[in-house]
């Protein structure tokens, strides 16, 4: 019963084994889909494929690649997948060999921003090998497309670090400006900016999703000049910008055409070169169609000196500096000892600027006859600075040469009449009795405009040429007249009026200001010299690169105070305005305000003035320059023998004179001075170089006696340097612009001579130098020279002139002066003044009294010192009242040359002023006590056998 059912089962198993053995050959390739599409996220490595990766093999369910004894559970396995392609960051792995399921995954981290998709091929292969040893079967190649999905890893970033805009008040704008942010993510979802937001609260602005900002209300410049907004952005993944951006919106007032960006006050520091006046200026045209612009820049300096800043040297010095020849007579010099006729005229003192003289219609000065030495028959020149208003209809005389007595004839004169400048010249009678040109008229607006102008008259009869501010004018009309009749009457030269000799009074007074009135021989034809005489040291300047001003018309007046620009290119015009600068070439300019004014006109396409440009009114503040301190130093006290004073060379007064000039600057401390309030600025003295124009040597005490003494200088050397010298009983004045070194050299050459030095004991002099016509003055350098008189020792007993040693230190302090240079000393001779014998006897008697008085004073001082000090010093003298011995050698030879000089000068002073020595000044006493302390020990060691002994036991105190 049981065997019957087993028979079919055994039969089926036998048939199956037979089928397996029959089909064990690997006939078929694995099969996969032809195309796959996959998606992977950039922060993941598993690819989701559509369709799934599954390989099928028709040889299944047996695995022919294994041994024939493989069991049925391992049937139909796929061994792997192979990817084909270069630099493919993926790999395919088998998940289940039996089902052929596989998967694709990334081998490295993917970045969507670097590559969004990949395409490659894939192939499956089984695990079987045929009995003939063939390779495993491979499927066909399928194409795989993989897309990398984005992750919102990047935040929005604004394209600009900040945004700026300017709007006009009172307007509503649809869009003022746009801010824009970008996102580095690769997908549209995360890379797009979906919204913007203004973070700053309570501001009258709004922003849309595209980043456009507009105002939500009308803006008011008076309420707020500028708004500062903070704006952020969001991408479509709601991620906020990493950094917010700052937006500045400036509010402009209602547009008004005109110049903007200039400063009302501009400071100029002396010595810094040129100063840009309008470095940031620009023209606001309010969007008008401007076709051309014209602007005039004016520098107003009329209140400075003679119309502007110039060197304040004397007019004579300026003529030499400008190259004019010598022989100039200055008719309005600064008041001094040698030129005192202008003392009574009101002036501005000439310290900060040029010295000018005021004439109010009642004042005039007579010029001494010796001042003008010009031959009027030869060509000559008259030059003057003048400021004159409308005045009256009467003649106003600037310069007049007329009869001194008897008659009122005018020989030559320069006057103003009805805004005309008139020059009268009556020729000499020797020219013959015929009509000659006599009056030359010039009708000029400059004569009555109340401004300073420079006039130069070139007189070369019968022609006269006038230069007004460097521009030549011919006279019209010219009136002829007869020459003057012959006369022996002397003439009188007057400035500011005309002398009426027949009436003995002044007439035709001048009303105005004059300066630098000169007469010099020779014709002045060089235009450069004339320009140099009136050219300002300050003015406007325009420096632009070559070619930059081709589209502009530029005009400058001769004094460089008015600059006019014209052009049609607004940008080039503004650049030219920005390069306009102020320049002052003086080393020590006149401080104060210089006003700057800009007047402008613009034209539009209609060729008419389309808008009014307001004028610009500012000023340049020229700061006070560092004032130089001129210092004179050298030997201020010395002695020479009488023979040297009487020699032809004389005695040099300033043999070792040194002239230096320094300025004091403030130097800020290093580091931050605000942190430490105790740190103060330090002052540093710095030596500078500049010129001098005057040095004056005057006598202190009695005036010079021209019959027996004089101050002399090498005139040849002086003329070679272009300097002039004037002398009087008070001293000498050297004038001329030159360096301090040149003045040192010239002052070294000044010698003092005295033909009768035997009656002279000393002479004192004072030296003062100045710069810029007295603006900067040096210290007073005083020099005292003593005369050494030598006498024969036979005539005078030497013991009379000898002095006790304890009196000698009293005179050390003022006799032993540094710089003494005694000539031909005679140590063994006594030195006394060359006076009568009676005077000598009186002096000797007084000397004995002074010795007694000196002993008493020294003893009293010694006793006071002993009371103040507990113990005596080694160098103090020990006194014995019972037996005091004082020794003096009348023929004592002093090893120190200065000691000999001290005794000589001491005896001279005692013989002349014995009564004055009765009172010892505090300074002399202090100096004496100090020198006693220093030298007393040496004095006590002097050999006793060389001294005379004195016994004070008989002296009565």
CSV table of C-alpha atoms in Angstrom, one decimal, residues 107-255:
chain,number,residue,atom,x,y,z
A,107,UNK,CA,31.7,57.3,-3.6
A,108,UNK,CA,32.3,60.8,-2.3
A,109,UNK,CA,30.4,63.8,-1.1
A,110,UNK,CA,28.4,65.5,-3.9
A,111,UNK,CA,28.1,69.2,-4.4
A,112,UNK,CA,25.2,70.5,-6.5
A,113,UNK,CA,26.8,73.8,-6.9
A,114,UNK,CA,29.7,72.1,-8.7
A,115,UNK,CA,27.7,69.6,-10.8
A,116,UNK,CA,24.0,69.2,-10.9
A,117,UNK,CA,23.7,65.9,-12.9
A,118,UNK,CA,25.7,62.9,-14.1
A,119,UNK,CA,25.3,60.4,-17.0
A,120,UNK,CA,27.1,57.1,-17.4
A,121,UNK,CA,26.4,53.4,-18.4
A,122,UNK,CA,26.1,50.3,-16.3
A,123,UNK,CA,26.4,46.6,-17.0
A,124,UNK,CA,25.4,43.5,-15.0
A,125,UNK,CA,27.3,40.1,-15.0
A,126,UNK,CA,26.4,36.7,-13.6
A,127,UNK,CA,28.5,34.4,-11.5
A,128,UNK,CA,28.6,31.3,-13.8
A,129,UNK,CA,31.4,29.8,-15.9
A,130,UNK,CA,30.7,27.2,-18.5
A,131,UNK,CA,32.3,23.8,-18.6
A,132,UNK,CA,34.5,25.0,-21.4
A,133,UNK,CA,35.9,27.7,-19.0
A,134,UNK,CA,34.2,30.7,-20.7
A,135,UNK,CA,33.8,34.0,-18.8
A,136,UNK,CA,30.7,35.0,-17.0
A,137,UNK,CA,28.0,36.5,-19.1
A,138,UNK,CA,27.5,40.3,-19.1
A,139,UNK,CA,24.3,42.2,-19.9
A,140,UNK,CA,24.0,45.0,-22.3
A,141,UNK,CA,25.0,48.6,-21.2
A,142,UNK,CA,22.2,50.6,-19.8
A,143,UNK,CA,22.3,54.5,-19.5
A,144,UNK,CA,21.9,56.0,-16.1
A,145,UNK,CA,20.9,59.7,-15.6
A,146,UNK,CA,21.4,60.9,-12.0
A,147,UNK,CA,20.3,64.4,-10.8
A,148,UNK,CA,21.9,65.9,-7.6
A,149,UNK,CA,19.2,67.5,-5.5
A,150,UNK,CA,20.2,70.8,-3.7
A,151,UNK,CA,20.3,71.5,0.0
A,152,UNK,CA,19.8,75.1,1.3
A,153,UNK,CA,23.3,75.5,2.7
A,154,UNK,CA,24.1,79.0,1.5
A,155,UNK,CA,22.6,82.3,2.8
A,156,UNK,CA,21.9,85.3,0.5
A,157,UNK,CA,24.7,87.8,0.1
A,158,UNK,CA,24.3,91.4,-1.1
A,159,UNK,CA,26.3,92.4,-4.2
A,160,UNK,CA,27.5,95.7,-2.6
A,161,UNK,CA,28.8,96.4,0.8
A,162,UNK,CA,26.7,99.5,1.1
A,163,UNK,CA,24.3,101.5,-1.0
A,164,UNK,CA,24.0,105.3,-1.3
A,165,UNK,CA,21.4,107.5,-2.9
A,166,UNK,CA,20.5,111.2,-2.9
A,167,UNK,CA,16.9,112.5,-3.2
A,168,UNK,CA,15.4,116.0,-3.3
A,169,UNK,CA,13.1,117.0,-0.5
A,170,UNK,CA,9.4,117.3,-1.0
A,171,UNK,CA,9.1,114.5,-3.7
A,172,UNK,CA,7.6,111.0,-3.7
A,173,UNK,CA,9.7,108.5,-5.6
A,174,UNK,CA,8.5,105.2,-7.1
A,175,UNK,CA,12.0,103.9,-6.8
A,176,UNK,CA,15.0,105.6,-5.1
A,177,UNK,CA,17.5,102.7,-5.5
A,178,UNK,CA,17.6,99.0,-5.7
A,179,UNK,CA,19.5,96.6,-3.5
A,180,UNK,CA,20.2,93.1,-4.8
A,181,UNK,CA,21.3,89.9,-3.1
A,182,UNK,CA,22.4,86.6,-4.6
A,183,UNK,CA,22.4,83.0,-3.3
A,184,UNK,CA,25.1,80.4,-4.1
A,185,UNK,CA,22.7,77.4,-3.9
A,186,UNK,CA,22.2,75.5,-7.2
A,187,UNK,CA,18.5,74.9,-7.2
A,188,UNK,CA,15.9,77.6,-8.1
A,189,UNK,CA,14.1,76.9,-4.8
A,190,UNK,CA,17.1,77.9,-2.7
A,191,UNK,CA,19.0,80.2,-5.0
A,192,UNK,CA,16.3,82.6,-5.7
A,193,UNK,CA,15.7,85.7,-3.4
A,194,UNK,CA,12.0,85.7,-2.5
A,195,UNK,CA,11.9,88.8,-0.3
A,196,UNK,CA,13.7,91.8,1.2
A,197,UNK,CA,13.0,93.5,4.5
A,198,UNK,CA,14.0,96.9,6.0
A,199,UNK,CA,15.2,96.1,9.5
A,200,UNK,CA,15.5,99.7,10.8
A,201,UNK,CA,12.2,100.6,12.4
A,202,UNK,CA,10.1,103.8,12.0
A,203,UNK,CA,11.6,105.0,8.7
A,204,UNK,CA,9.6,106.5,5.9
A,205,UNK,CA,10.8,103.9,3.4
A,206,UNK,CA,9.5,100.6,2.0
A,207,UNK,CA,11.1,97.8,-0.1
A,208,UNK,CA,9.5,95.3,-2.4
A,209,UNK,CA,10.3,91.7,-3.2
A,210,UNK,CA,12.7,92.8,-6.0
A,211,UNK,CA,14.7,95.1,-3.7
A,212,UNK,CA,13.4,98.5,-4.9
A,213,UNK,CA,13.3,101.1,-2.1
A,214,UNK,CA,10.9,104.0,-2.2
A,215,UNK,CA,9.8,106.7,0.3
A,216,UNK,CA,6.4,106.4,1.8
A,217,UNK,CA,6.1,110.1,2.5
A,218,UNK,CA,7.6,113.4,1.4
A,219,UNK,CA,11.0,114.0,2.9
A,220,UNK,CA,12.1,117.2,4.6
A,221,UNK,CA,15.7,118.4,4.5
A,222,UNK,CA,15.1,120.5,7.6
A,223,UNK,CA,14.0,117.4,9.6
A,224,UNK,CA,16.7,115.0,8.5
A,225,UNK,CA,19.7,115.4,6.2
A,226,UNK,CA,20.4,111.7,5.8
A,227,UNK,CA,18.7,108.3,6.6
A,228,UNK,CA,20.6,105.2,7.4
A,229,UNK,CA,18.7,101.9,6.8
A,230,UNK,CA,19.5,98.3,7.5
A,231,UNK,CA,18.2,95.9,4.9
A,232,UNK,CA,18.2,92.1,4.8
A,233,UNK,CA,17.1,89.4,2.3
A,234,UNK,CA,15.5,85.9,2.4
A,235,UNK,CA,15.8,83.1,-0.2
A,236,UNK,CA,12.8,80.9,-1.1
A,237,UNK,CA,14.0,78.5,1.6
A,238,UNK,CA,13.4,81.3,4.2
A,239,UNK,CA,17.1,81.5,4.9
A,240,UNK,CA,18.2,85.0,6.0
A,241,UNK,CA,21.1,86.9,4.6
A,242,UNK,CA,24.4,86.3,6.4
A,243,UNK,CA,25.0,90.0,6.8
A,244,UNK,CA,22.6,92.9,6.5
A,245,UNK,CA,23.5,95.8,4.2
A,246,UNK,CA,23.6,99.5,5.1
A,247,UNK,CA,21.7,101.9,2.9
A,248,UNK,CA,22.4,105.7,3.1
A,249,UNK,CA,19.8,108.0,1.6
A,250,UNK,CA,20.8,111.7,1.6
A,251,UNK,CA,18.2,114.4,1.5
A,252,UNK,CA,19.0,117.5,-0.7
A,253,UNK,CA,17.1,120.7,-0.3
A,254,UNK,CA,15.1,121.9,-3.2
A,255,UNK,CA,17.5,122.2,-6.1
